[in-house]
């Protein structure tokens, strides 16, 4: 097991080894702005025109995020479809939304091609020369949002804005989302030392722990899954995001041995509970959180809370996810997975094909 070295978190040479990752995190707000600017011409002409689809089917990257935002308010049935293809009932009366990236996504490509074949209404958010865009080219009246990067959050914000203008979803303030991401980048900047950087502090908590990440609301739960993906990728360790019912049994840990040699069995990591709090706590969510925190305290499991209670729903989601991704980056840095302090042997993390974390 890699040993976590906290001196790497403030070491310029070590931070330089992870510059490719930290720089991408820092420019997340800029990518949201670029995505909406690129889609401005399309969005300016987009209205409902009195047409309301029978149902909306979302496919591809972050389709489940779009579902989490739309389901509470969408006036028609909404489905996030895992693919391939489309549900058997989807046809010309339905709207298919495909979120694709620059890399090939067979399920998204299959859904776009099937939507063209069946004559469905189609909205595509993908780079112009991407496999998804090519597969949808046969439908003349498709709505095409030209993605400027492979950033799935930026593409999802553009899609949510388009669906709002079609009177299918809530208002989306993309400037607020971008501003929130900029604030997180400042707060979690590598230039801030451990004492004043919440992401580095969280990385220290997780340095010798197996992360259990919980979010009570629908969007916080979705953020928890994104954070766990980033933690797994950065550390190479197991991490779990789940509802309270699944996490409570994992918190049943034996008492910590205060006299144990920490180097005797370093592979035996204890869980640490990370609570993502987006301020949307009804009675049920508050009760679940109370049970988790009480169980963690009773079994000597550390609890760390990441809070973002201000801003729109999607902005809070973006901030919580980005905090977790910064923490994951610093965790990987402390574990030496992005190169040593001299910058040798850097690890370039890959992107999971099913559910990319970065």
PDB file of C-alpha atoms in Angstrom, residues 45-352:
ATOM      1  CA  UNK A  45     -33.752  30.318 -31.482  1.00  0.00           C
ATOM      2  CA  UNK A  46     -35.007  27.602 -29.162  1.00  0.00           C
ATOM      3  CA  UNK A  47     -38.537  27.810 -27.740  1.00  0.00           C
ATOM      4  CA  UNK A  48     -41.303  25.353 -26.994  1.00  0.00           C
ATOM      5  CA  UNK A  49     -43.420  26.593 -29.953  1.00  0.00           C
ATOM      6  CA  UNK A  50     -46.392  25.124 -28.166  1.00  0.00           C
ATOM      7  CA  UNK A  51     -45.032  21.608 -28.724  1.00  0.00           C
ATOM      8  CA  UNK A  52     -44.690  19.279 -25.764  1.00  0.00           C
ATOM      9  CA  UNK A  53     -43.202  15.811 -26.301  1.00  0.00           C
ATOM     10  CA  UNK A  54     -44.987  12.772 -24.945  1.00  0.00           C
ATOM     11  CA  UNK A  55     -41.827  11.835 -22.981  1.00  0.00           C
ATOM     12  CA  UNK A  56     -38.133  12.722 -22.715  1.00  0.00           C
ATOM     13  CA  UNK A  57     -35.421  10.052 -22.891  1.00  0.00           C
ATOM     14  CA  UNK A  58     -31.868  11.059 -21.896  1.00  0.00           C
ATOM     15  CA  UNK A  59     -28.888   8.915 -22.898  1.00  0.00           C
ATOM     16  CA  UNK A  60     -25.132   9.202 -22.457  1.00  0.00           C
ATOM     17  CA  UNK A  61     -22.800  10.946 -20.086  1.00  0.00           C
ATOM     18  CA  UNK A  62     -24.526  12.522 -17.094  1.00  0.00           C
ATOM     19  CA  UNK A  63     -27.996  11.607 -18.316  1.00  0.00           C
ATOM     20  CA  UNK A  64     -28.722  10.751 -14.685  1.00  0.00           C
ATOM     21  CA  UNK A  65     -27.734  14.274 -13.611  1.00  0.00           C
ATOM     22  CA  UNK A  66     -30.214  15.730 -16.116  1.00  0.00           C
ATOM     23  CA  UNK A  67     -32.835  13.345 -14.746  1.00  0.00           C
ATOM     24  CA  UNK A  68     -32.107  14.405 -11.145  1.00  0.00           C
ATOM     25  CA  UNK A  69     -32.702  18.057 -12.046  1.00  0.00           C
ATOM     26  CA  UNK A  70     -35.732  17.538 -14.296  1.00  0.00           C
ATOM     27  CA  UNK A  71     -37.733  14.758 -12.678  1.00  0.00           C
ATOM     28  CA  UNK A  72     -39.246  16.882  -9.871  1.00  0.00           C
ATOM     29  CA  UNK A  73     -40.616  19.503 -12.300  1.00  0.00           C
ATOM     30  CA  UNK A  74     -40.735  18.039 -15.822  1.00  0.00           C
ATOM     31  CA  UNK A  75     -44.353  18.125 -17.071  1.00  0.00           C
ATOM     32  CA  UNK A  76     -43.915  14.881 -19.056  1.00  0.00           C
ATOM     33  CA  UNK A  77     -42.400  11.482 -18.137  1.00  0.00           C
ATOM     34  CA  UNK A  78     -38.602  11.557 -18.049  1.00  0.00           C
ATOM     35  CA  UNK A  79     -36.294   8.558 -18.373  1.00  0.00           C
ATOM     36  CA  UNK A  80     -32.522   8.210 -18.148  1.00  0.00           C
ATOM     37  CA  UNK A  81     -31.885   5.235 -20.450  1.00  0.00           C
ATOM     38  CA  UNK A  82     -28.694   3.168 -19.969  1.00  0.00           C
ATOM     39  CA  UNK A  83     -28.626   1.991 -23.585  1.00  0.00           C
ATOM     40  CA  UNK A  84     -27.899   0.592 -26.011  1.00  0.00           C
ATOM     41  CA  UNK A  85     -30.594   1.804 -28.383  1.00  0.00           C
ATOM     42  CA  UNK A  86     -33.829   3.258 -27.031  1.00  0.00           C
ATOM     43  CA  UNK A  87     -36.869   1.941 -25.159  1.00  0.00           C
ATOM     44  CA  UNK A  88     -39.239   0.044 -27.424  1.00  0.00           C
ATOM     45  CA  UNK A  89     -41.979   2.646 -27.047  1.00  0.00           C
ATOM     46  CA  UNK A  90     -39.860   5.671 -28.079  1.00  0.00           C
ATOM     47  CA  UNK A  91     -41.076   7.214 -31.333  1.00  0.00           C
ATOM     48  CA  UNK A  92     -41.828  10.448 -33.213  1.00  0.00           C
ATOM     49  CA  UNK A  93     -43.816  11.923 -30.307  1.00  0.00           C
ATOM     50  CA  UNK A  94     -40.851  11.682 -27.922  1.00  0.00           C
ATOM     51  CA  UNK A  95     -37.704  13.760 -27.407  1.00  0.00           C
ATOM     52  CA  UNK A  96     -34.375  11.950 -27.152  1.00  0.00           C
ATOM     53  CA  UNK A  97     -31.502  13.847 -25.505  1.00  0.00           C
ATOM     54  CA  UNK A  98     -28.024  12.444 -26.160  1.00  0.00           C
ATOM     55  CA  UNK A  99     -25.010  13.732 -24.229  1.00  0.00           C
ATOM     56  CA  UNK A 100     -21.845  12.597 -25.967  1.00  0.00           C
ATOM     57  CA  UNK A 101     -18.172  13.399 -25.684  1.00  0.00           C
ATOM     58  CA  UNK A 102     -15.255  13.478 -28.078  1.00  0.00           C
ATOM     59  CA  UNK A 103     -14.465   9.824 -27.351  1.00  0.00           C
ATOM     60  CA  UNK A 104     -16.656   7.025 -28.627  1.00  0.00           C
ATOM     61  CA  UNK A 105     -19.584   6.003 -26.439  1.00  0.00           C
ATOM     62  CA  UNK A 106     -21.253   2.991 -28.103  1.00  0.00           C
ATOM     63  CA  UNK A 107     -24.504   3.368 -26.135  1.00  0.00           C
ATOM     64  CA  UNK A 108     -24.846   7.076 -26.960  1.00  0.00           C
ATOM     65  CA  UNK A 109     -24.012   6.454 -30.631  1.00  0.00           C
ATOM     66  CA  UNK A 110     -26.545   3.629 -30.735  1.00  0.00           C
ATOM     67  CA  UNK A 111     -29.250   5.835 -29.168  1.00  0.00           C
ATOM     68  CA  UNK A 112     -28.598   8.692 -31.601  1.00  0.00           C
ATOM     69  CA  UNK A 113     -28.751   6.366 -34.596  1.00  0.00           C
ATOM     70  CA  UNK A 114     -31.930   4.727 -33.318  1.00  0.00           C
ATOM     71  CA  UNK A 115     -33.560   8.135 -32.752  1.00  0.00           C
ATOM     72  CA  UNK A 116     -32.812   9.043 -36.366  1.00  0.00           C
ATOM     73  CA  UNK A 117     -34.221   5.729 -37.589  1.00  0.00           C
ATOM     74  CA  UNK A 118     -37.462   6.123 -35.628  1.00  0.00           C
ATOM     75  CA  UNK A 119     -37.913   9.825 -36.407  1.00  0.00           C
ATOM     76  CA  UNK A 120     -37.809  10.919 -32.765  1.00  0.00           C
ATOM     77  CA  UNK A 121     -37.255  14.486 -31.715  1.00  0.00           C
ATOM     78  CA  UNK A 122     -33.531  14.689 -31.027  1.00  0.00           C
ATOM     79  CA  UNK A 123     -31.245  16.969 -29.021  1.00  0.00           C
ATOM     80  CA  UNK A 124     -27.511  16.236 -29.170  1.00  0.00           C
ATOM     81  CA  UNK A 125     -24.743  17.815 -27.098  1.00  0.00           C
ATOM     82  CA  UNK A 126     -21.439  16.671 -28.604  1.00  0.00           C
ATOM     83  CA  UNK A 127     -18.440  18.031 -30.529  1.00  0.00           C
ATOM     84  CA  UNK A 128     -19.213  18.412 -34.236  1.00  0.00           C
ATOM     85  CA  UNK A 129     -16.850  15.660 -35.400  1.00  0.00           C
ATOM     86  CA  UNK A 130     -17.659  13.241 -32.580  1.00  0.00           C
ATOM     87  CA  UNK A 131     -19.190   9.780 -33.196  1.00  0.00           C
ATOM     88  CA  UNK A 132     -22.497  10.898 -31.622  1.00  0.00           C
ATOM     89  CA  UNK A 133     -22.732  13.981 -33.846  1.00  0.00           C
ATOM     90  CA  UNK A 134     -22.008  11.890 -36.932  1.00  0.00           C
ATOM     91  CA  UNK A 135     -24.643   9.310 -35.957  1.00  0.00           C
ATOM     92  CA  UNK A 136     -27.282  12.045 -35.593  1.00  0.00           C
ATOM     93  CA  UNK A 137     -26.482  13.788 -38.869  1.00  0.00           C
ATOM     94  CA  UNK A 138     -29.309  12.038 -40.691  1.00  0.00           C
ATOM     95  CA  UNK A 139     -32.003  13.951 -38.820  1.00  0.00           C
ATOM     96  CA  UNK A 140     -32.421  17.387 -40.371  1.00  0.00           C
ATOM     97  CA  UNK A 141     -34.357  19.040 -37.564  1.00  0.00           C
ATOM     98  CA  UNK A 142     -32.237  17.786 -34.669  1.00  0.00           C
ATOM     99  CA  UNK A 143     -31.167  20.335 -32.048  1.00  0.00           C
ATOM    100  CA  UNK A 144     -27.368  20.294 -31.969  1.00  0.00           C
ATOM    101  CA  UNK A 145     -25.454  21.931 -29.120  1.00  0.00           C
ATOM    102  CA  UNK A 146     -21.804  22.123 -30.226  1.00  0.00           C
ATOM    103  CA  UNK A 147     -19.720  21.065 -27.225  1.00  0.00           C
ATOM    104  CA  UNK A 148     -16.374  22.807 -26.932  1.00  0.00           C
ATOM    105  CA  UNK A 149     -14.697  20.312 -24.619  1.00  0.00           C
ATOM    106  CA  UNK A 150     -15.064  16.837 -23.177  1.00  0.00           C
ATOM    107  CA  UNK A 151     -16.455  18.290 -19.936  1.00  0.00           C
ATOM    108  CA  UNK A 152     -19.690  16.458 -19.178  1.00  0.00           C
ATOM    109  CA  UNK A 153     -20.884  18.961 -16.563  1.00  0.00           C
ATOM    110  CA  UNK A 154     -20.552  21.831 -19.033  1.00  0.00           C
ATOM    111  CA  UNK A 155     -22.503  19.849 -21.634  1.00  0.00           C
ATOM    112  CA  UNK A 156     -25.191  18.976 -19.087  1.00  0.00           C
ATOM    113  CA  UNK A 157     -25.625  22.656 -18.147  1.00  0.00           C
ATOM    114  CA  UNK A 158     -26.141  23.536 -21.830  1.00  0.00           C
ATOM    115  CA  UNK A 159     -28.706  20.737 -22.194  1.00  0.00           C
ATOM    116  CA  UNK A 160     -30.548  21.860 -19.055  1.00  0.00           C
ATOM    117  CA  UNK A 161     -30.681  25.413 -20.403  1.00  0.00           C
ATOM    118  CA  UNK A 162     -32.124  24.156 -23.685  1.00  0.00           C
ATOM    119  CA  UNK A 163     -34.747  22.048 -21.904  1.00  0.00           C
ATOM    120  CA  UNK A 164     -35.720  25.038 -19.770  1.00  0.00           C
ATOM    121  CA  UNK A 165     -36.338  27.112 -22.890  1.00  0.00           C
ATOM    122  CA  UNK A 166     -38.539  24.307 -24.176  1.00  0.00           C
ATOM    123  CA  UNK A 167     -40.528  24.562 -20.916  1.00  0.00           C
ATOM    124  CA  UNK A 168     -39.451  21.111 -19.816  1.00  0.00           C
ATOM    125  CA  UNK A 169     -37.159  21.994 -16.927  1.00  0.00           C
ATOM    126  CA  UNK A 170     -36.244  24.626 -14.322  1.00  0.00           C
ATOM    127  CA  UNK A 171     -34.325  27.790 -15.035  1.00  0.00           C
ATOM    128  CA  UNK A 172     -30.577  27.266 -15.175  1.00  0.00           C
ATOM    129  CA  UNK A 173     -28.209  30.136 -14.408  1.00  0.00           C
ATOM    130  CA  UNK A 174     -25.019  28.978 -16.086  1.00  0.00           C
ATOM    131  CA  UNK A 175     -23.168  32.076 -14.896  1.00  0.00           C
ATOM    132  CA  UNK A 176     -23.921  31.122 -11.294  1.00  0.00           C
ATOM    133  CA  UNK A 177     -22.619  27.587 -11.936  1.00  0.00           C
ATOM    134  CA  UNK A 178     -19.419  28.923 -13.510  1.00  0.00           C
ATOM    135  CA  UNK A 179     -18.953  31.440 -10.695  1.00  0.00           C
ATOM    136  CA  UNK A 180     -19.412  28.718  -8.082  1.00  0.00           C
ATOM    137  CA  UNK A 181     -16.784  26.571  -9.797  1.00  0.00           C
ATOM    138  CA  UNK A 182     -14.417  29.565  -9.832  1.00  0.00           C
ATOM    139  CA  UNK A 183     -14.982  30.037  -6.089  1.00  0.00           C
ATOM    140  CA  UNK A 184     -14.128  26.395  -5.416  1.00  0.00           C
ATOM    141  CA  UNK A 185     -10.978  26.725  -7.531  1.00  0.00           C
ATOM    142  CA  UNK A 186      -9.857  29.674  -5.391  1.00  0.00           C
ATOM    143  CA  UNK A 187     -10.755  27.972  -2.115  1.00  0.00           C
ATOM    144  CA  UNK A 188      -9.017  24.710  -3.054  1.00  0.00           C
ATOM    145  CA  UNK A 189      -6.103  26.224  -4.968  1.00  0.00           C
ATOM    146  CA  UNK A 190      -2.756  24.387  -4.743  1.00  0.00           C
ATOM    147  CA  UNK A 191      -1.288  27.737  -3.690  1.00  0.00           C
ATOM    148  CA  UNK A 192      -3.205  27.488  -0.392  1.00  0.00           C
ATOM    149  CA  UNK A 193      -1.503  25.418   2.280  1.00  0.00           C
ATOM    150  CA  UNK A 194      -3.059  22.558   4.191  1.00  0.00           C
ATOM    151  CA  UNK A 195      -4.176  24.780   7.063  1.00  0.00           C
ATOM    152  CA  UNK A 196      -6.430  26.924   4.838  1.00  0.00           C
ATOM    153  CA  UNK A 197      -7.386  24.497   2.065  1.00  0.00           C
ATOM    154  CA  UNK A 198     -10.520  22.351   2.701  1.00  0.00           C
ATOM    155  CA  UNK A 199      -9.699  19.926  -0.120  1.00  0.00           C
ATOM    156  CA  UNK A 200      -6.205  19.250   1.223  1.00  0.00           C
ATOM    157  CA  UNK A 201      -7.702  18.838   4.693  1.00  0.00           C
ATOM    158  CA  UNK A 202     -10.168  16.251   3.374  1.00  0.00           C
ATOM    159  CA  UNK A 203      -7.321  14.453   1.608  1.00  0.00           C
ATOM    160  CA  UNK A 204      -5.552  14.192   4.976  1.00  0.00           C
ATOM    161  CA  UNK A 205      -8.691  12.662   6.516  1.00  0.00           C
ATOM    162  CA  UNK A 206      -8.820  10.080   3.718  1.00  0.00           C
ATOM    163  CA  UNK A 207      -5.075   9.419   3.694  1.00  0.00           C
ATOM    164  CA  UNK A 208      -5.440   6.207   5.707  1.00  0.00           C
ATOM    165  CA  UNK A 209      -9.149   5.541   5.234  1.00  0.00           C
ATOM    166  CA  UNK A 210     -11.668   3.892   2.945  1.00  0.00           C
ATOM    167  CA  UNK A 211     -14.096   6.662   1.907  1.00  0.00           C
ATOM    168  CA  UNK A 212     -17.840   6.255   2.450  1.00  0.00           C
ATOM    169  CA  UNK A 213     -19.540   9.202   0.738  1.00  0.00           C
ATOM    170  CA  UNK A 214     -23.180  10.084   1.408  1.00  0.00           C
ATOM    171  CA  UNK A 215     -25.500  12.782   0.082  1.00  0.00           C
ATOM    172  CA  UNK A 216     -29.077  13.032   1.316  1.00  0.00           C
ATOM    173  CA  UNK A 217     -30.830  14.834  -1.537  1.00  0.00           C
ATOM    174  CA  UNK A 218     -31.087  13.446  -5.059  1.00  0.00           C
ATOM    175  CA  UNK A 219     -28.443  15.834  -6.383  1.00  0.00           C
ATOM    176  CA  UNK A 220     -26.132  15.398  -3.368  1.00  0.00           C
ATOM    177  CA  UNK A 221     -26.362  11.618  -3.832  1.00  0.00           C
ATOM    178  CA  UNK A 222     -25.421  12.070  -7.483  1.00  0.00           C
ATOM    179  CA  UNK A 223     -22.481  14.265  -6.425  1.00  0.00           C
ATOM    180  CA  UNK A 224     -21.429  11.540  -3.974  1.00  0.00           C
ATOM    181  CA  UNK A 225     -21.169   9.051  -6.829  1.00  0.00           C
ATOM    182  CA  UNK A 226     -19.059  11.454  -8.863  1.00  0.00           C
ATOM    183  CA  UNK A 227     -16.761  12.094  -5.897  1.00  0.00           C
ATOM    184  CA  UNK A 228     -16.320   8.362  -5.293  1.00  0.00           C
ATOM    185  CA  UNK A 229     -15.390   7.827  -8.943  1.00  0.00           C
ATOM    186  CA  UNK A 230     -12.710  10.499  -8.582  1.00  0.00           C
ATOM    187  CA  UNK A 231     -11.398   9.024  -5.307  1.00  0.00           C
ATOM    188  CA  UNK A 232     -11.116   5.532  -6.800  1.00  0.00           C
ATOM    189  CA  UNK A 233      -9.313   6.859  -9.851  1.00  0.00           C
ATOM    190  CA  UNK A 234      -6.896   9.014  -7.861  1.00  0.00           C
ATOM    191  CA  UNK A 235      -6.057   6.551  -5.082  1.00  0.00           C
ATOM    192  CA  UNK A 236      -6.553   3.097  -6.582  1.00  0.00           C
ATOM    193  CA  UNK A 237      -8.468   2.200  -3.416  1.00  0.00           C
ATOM    194  CA  UNK A 238     -12.054   1.085  -2.870  1.00  0.00           C
ATOM    195  CA  UNK A 239     -14.603   3.817  -2.114  1.00  0.00           C
ATOM    196  CA  UNK A 240     -18.366   3.612  -1.716  1.00  0.00           C
ATOM    197  CA  UNK A 241     -21.262   5.994  -2.353  1.00  0.00           C
ATOM    198  CA  UNK A 242     -24.648   4.665  -1.280  1.00  0.00           C
ATOM    199  CA  UNK A 243     -27.782   5.470   0.661  1.00  0.00           C
ATOM    200  CA  UNK A 244     -27.865   5.338   4.445  1.00  0.00           C
ATOM    201  CA  UNK A 245     -29.294   1.826   4.554  1.00  0.00           C
ATOM    202  CA  UNK A 246     -26.272   0.418   2.741  1.00  0.00           C
ATOM    203  CA  UNK A 247     -23.668   2.515   4.589  1.00  0.00           C
ATOM    204  CA  UNK A 248     -24.846   1.847   8.149  1.00  0.00           C
ATOM    205  CA  UNK A 249     -23.664  -1.808   8.192  1.00  0.00           C
ATOM    206  CA  UNK A 250     -20.232  -0.758   6.885  1.00  0.00           C
ATOM    207  CA  UNK A 251     -19.863   1.590   9.859  1.00  0.00           C
ATOM    208  CA  UNK A 252     -19.936  -1.396  12.257  1.00  0.00           C
ATOM    209  CA  UNK A 253     -16.205  -1.295  12.947  1.00  0.00           C
ATOM    210  CA  UNK A 254     -14.265  -2.802  15.847  1.00  0.00           C
ATOM    211  CA  UNK A 255     -12.841  -0.356  18.397  1.00  0.00           C
ATOM    212  CA  UNK A 256      -9.636   1.365  17.366  1.00  0.00           C
ATOM    213  CA  UNK A 257      -6.562   0.002  19.135  1.00  0.00           C
ATOM    214  CA  UNK A 258      -4.774   3.078  20.478  1.00  0.00           C
ATOM    215  CA  UNK A 259      -1.602   1.076  21.161  1.00  0.00           C
ATOM    216  CA  UNK A 260      -1.386  -0.623  17.768  1.00  0.00           C
ATOM    217  CA  UNK A 261       1.667   0.011  15.633  1.00  0.00           C
ATOM    218  CA  UNK A 262       0.353   1.984  12.583  1.00  0.00           C
ATOM    219  CA  UNK A 263       3.048   0.338  10.445  1.00  0.00           C
ATOM    220  CA  UNK A 264       2.258  -3.198  11.636  1.00  0.00           C
ATOM    221  CA  UNK A 265      -0.728  -3.767   9.320  1.00  0.00           C
ATOM    222  CA  UNK A 266      -0.961  -0.680   7.114  1.00  0.00           C
ATOM    223  CA  UNK A 267      -3.231  -2.442   4.628  1.00  0.00           C
ATOM    224  CA  UNK A 268      -6.120  -2.545   7.126  1.00  0.00           C
ATOM    225  CA  UNK A 269      -7.783   0.794   6.471  1.00  0.00           C
ATOM    226  CA  UNK A 270     -10.782   1.960   8.487  1.00  0.00           C
ATOM    227  CA  UNK A 271     -13.740   3.722   6.856  1.00  0.00           C
ATOM    228  CA  UNK A 272     -14.214   7.478   6.993  1.00  0.00           C
ATOM    229  CA  UNK A 273     -17.656   8.984   6.404  1.00  0.00           C
ATOM    230  CA  UNK A 274     -17.862  12.005   4.086  1.00  0.00           C
ATOM    231  CA  UNK A 275     -21.205  13.835   4.214  1.00  0.00           C
ATOM    232  CA  UNK A 276     -22.105  16.064   1.251  1.00  0.00           C
ATOM    233  CA  UNK A 277     -24.524  18.688   2.548  1.00  0.00           C
ATOM    234  CA  UNK A 278     -26.324  20.792  -0.071  1.00  0.00           C
ATOM    235  CA  UNK A 279     -28.688  22.377   2.459  1.00  0.00           C
ATOM    236  CA  UNK A 280     -31.717  20.482   1.139  1.00  0.00           C
ATOM    237  CA  UNK A 281     -32.600  18.527   4.266  1.00  0.00           C
ATOM    238  CA  UNK A 282     -36.186  17.516   4.850  1.00  0.00           C
ATOM    239  CA  UNK A 283     -37.191  15.456   7.870  1.00  0.00           C
ATOM    240  CA  UNK A 284     -36.282  12.125   6.289  1.00  0.00           C
ATOM    241  CA  UNK A 285     -32.847  13.275   5.125  1.00  0.00           C
ATOM    242  CA  UNK A 286     -32.058  14.772   8.538  1.00  0.00           C
ATOM    243  CA  UNK A 287     -33.005  11.504  10.244  1.00  0.00           C
ATOM    244  CA  UNK A 288     -30.784   9.463   7.908  1.00  0.00           C
ATOM    245  CA  UNK A 289     -27.881  11.795   8.526  1.00  0.00           C
ATOM    246  CA  UNK A 290     -28.383  11.600  12.296  1.00  0.00           C
ATOM    247  CA  UNK A 291     -28.295   7.792  12.188  1.00  0.00           C
ATOM    248  CA  UNK A 292     -25.119   7.772  10.097  1.00  0.00           C
ATOM    249  CA  UNK A 293     -23.295  10.258  12.298  1.00  0.00           C
ATOM    250  CA  UNK A 294     -24.369   8.540  15.525  1.00  0.00           C
ATOM    251  CA  UNK A 295     -23.274   5.137  14.224  1.00  0.00           C
ATOM    252  CA  UNK A 296     -19.947   6.599  13.062  1.00  0.00           C
ATOM    253  CA  UNK A 297     -19.341   8.193  16.460  1.00  0.00           C
ATOM    254  CA  UNK A 298     -20.241   4.984  18.293  1.00  0.00           C
ATOM    255  CA  UNK A 299     -17.748   2.977  16.225  1.00  0.00           C
ATOM    256  CA  UNK A 300     -14.925   5.528  16.174  1.00  0.00           C
ATOM    257  CA  UNK A 301     -15.296   6.324  12.481  1.00  0.00           C
ATOM    258  CA  UNK A 302     -14.198   9.788  11.425  1.00  0.00           C
ATOM    259  CA  UNK A 303     -16.806  12.077   9.878  1.00  0.00           C
ATOM    260  CA  UNK A 304     -16.043  14.970   7.511  1.00  0.00           C
ATOM    261  CA  UNK A 305     -18.754  17.275   6.144  1.00  0.00           C
ATOM    262  CA  UNK A 306     -18.539  19.234   2.899  1.00  0.00           C
ATOM    263  CA  UNK A 307     -21.216  21.940   2.876  1.00  0.00           C
ATOM    264  CA  UNK A 308     -22.557  24.060   0.024  1.00  0.00           C
ATOM    265  CA  UNK A 309     -25.966  25.413   0.983  1.00  0.00           C
ATOM    266  CA  UNK A 310     -26.048  28.567  -1.174  1.00  0.00           C
ATOM    267  CA  UNK A 311     -26.839  28.903  -4.881  1.00  0.00           C
ATOM    268  CA  UNK A 312     -29.053  27.114  -7.371  1.00  0.00           C
ATOM    269  CA  UNK A 313     -29.503  23.339  -7.310  1.00  0.00           C
ATOM    270  CA  UNK A 314     -27.081  22.668 -10.134  1.00  0.00           C
ATOM    271  CA  UNK A 315     -24.541  25.173  -8.748  1.00  0.00           C
ATOM    272  CA  UNK A 316     -24.553  23.440  -5.357  1.00  0.00           C
ATOM    273  CA  UNK A 317     -24.139  20.083  -7.074  1.00  0.00           C
ATOM    274  CA  UNK A 318     -21.210  21.427  -9.094  1.00  0.00           C
ATOM    275  CA  UNK A 319     -19.508  22.874  -6.008  1.00  0.00           C
ATOM    276  CA  UNK A 320     -19.850  19.689  -3.942  1.00  0.00           C
ATOM    277  CA  UNK A 321     -18.571  17.560  -6.818  1.00  0.00           C
ATOM    278  CA  UNK A 322     -15.652  19.874  -7.460  1.00  0.00           C
ATOM    279  CA  UNK A 323     -14.639  19.953  -3.777  1.00  0.00           C
ATOM    280  CA  UNK A 324     -14.528  16.163  -3.853  1.00  0.00           C
ATOM    281  CA  UNK A 325     -12.510  16.084  -7.059  1.00  0.00           C
ATOM    282  CA  UNK A 326      -9.935  18.475  -5.647  1.00  0.00           C
ATOM    283  CA  UNK A 327      -9.675  16.296  -2.535  1.00  0.00           C
ATOM    284  CA  UNK A 328      -9.202  13.259  -4.764  1.00  0.00           C
ATOM    285  CA  UNK A 329      -6.429  15.016  -6.656  1.00  0.00           C
ATOM    286  CA  UNK A 330      -4.604  15.880  -3.433  1.00  0.00           C
ATOM    287  CA  UNK A 331      -5.131  12.337  -2.132  1.00  0.00           C
ATOM    288  CA  UNK A 332      -3.497  10.923  -5.246  1.00  0.00           C
ATOM    289  CA  UNK A 333      -0.707  13.492  -4.943  1.00  0.00           C
ATOM    290  CA  UNK A 334      -0.040  12.551  -1.308  1.00  0.00           C
ATOM    291  CA  UNK A 335       0.042   8.870  -2.258  1.00  0.00           C
ATOM    292  CA  UNK A 336       2.644   9.598  -4.925  1.00  0.00           C
ATOM    293  CA  UNK A 337       0.444   8.617  -7.856  1.00  0.00           C
ATOM    294  CA  UNK A 338       1.243  11.783  -9.858  1.00  0.00           C
ATOM    295  CA  UNK A 339       4.989  11.615  -9.587  1.00  0.00           C
ATOM    296  CA  UNK A 340       7.570  12.023  -6.887  1.00  0.00           C
ATOM    297  CA  UNK A 341       8.727  15.351  -5.467  1.00  0.00           C
ATOM    298  CA  UNK A 342      11.295  15.497  -8.272  1.00  0.00           C
ATOM    299  CA  UNK A 343       8.616  15.076 -10.898  1.00  0.00           C
ATOM    300  CA  UNK A 344       9.738  11.628 -12.039  1.00  0.00           C
ATOM    301  CA  UNK A 345       7.478   8.731 -12.929  1.00  0.00           C
ATOM    302  CA  UNK A 346       4.236  10.723 -13.159  1.00  0.00           C
ATOM    303  CA  UNK A 347       0.992   8.782 -13.308  1.00  0.00           C
ATOM    304  CA  UNK A 348      -1.426   9.973 -15.961  1.00  0.00           C
ATOM    305  CA  UNK A 349      -4.828   8.755 -14.727  1.00  0.00           C
ATOM    306  CA  UNK A 350      -7.147   7.314 -17.331  1.00  0.00           C
ATOM    307  CA  UNK A 351     -10.837   8.148 -17.779  1.00  0.00           C
ATOM    308  CA  UNK A 352     -13.317   5.385 -17.046  1.00  0.00           C
TER     309      UNK A 352
END
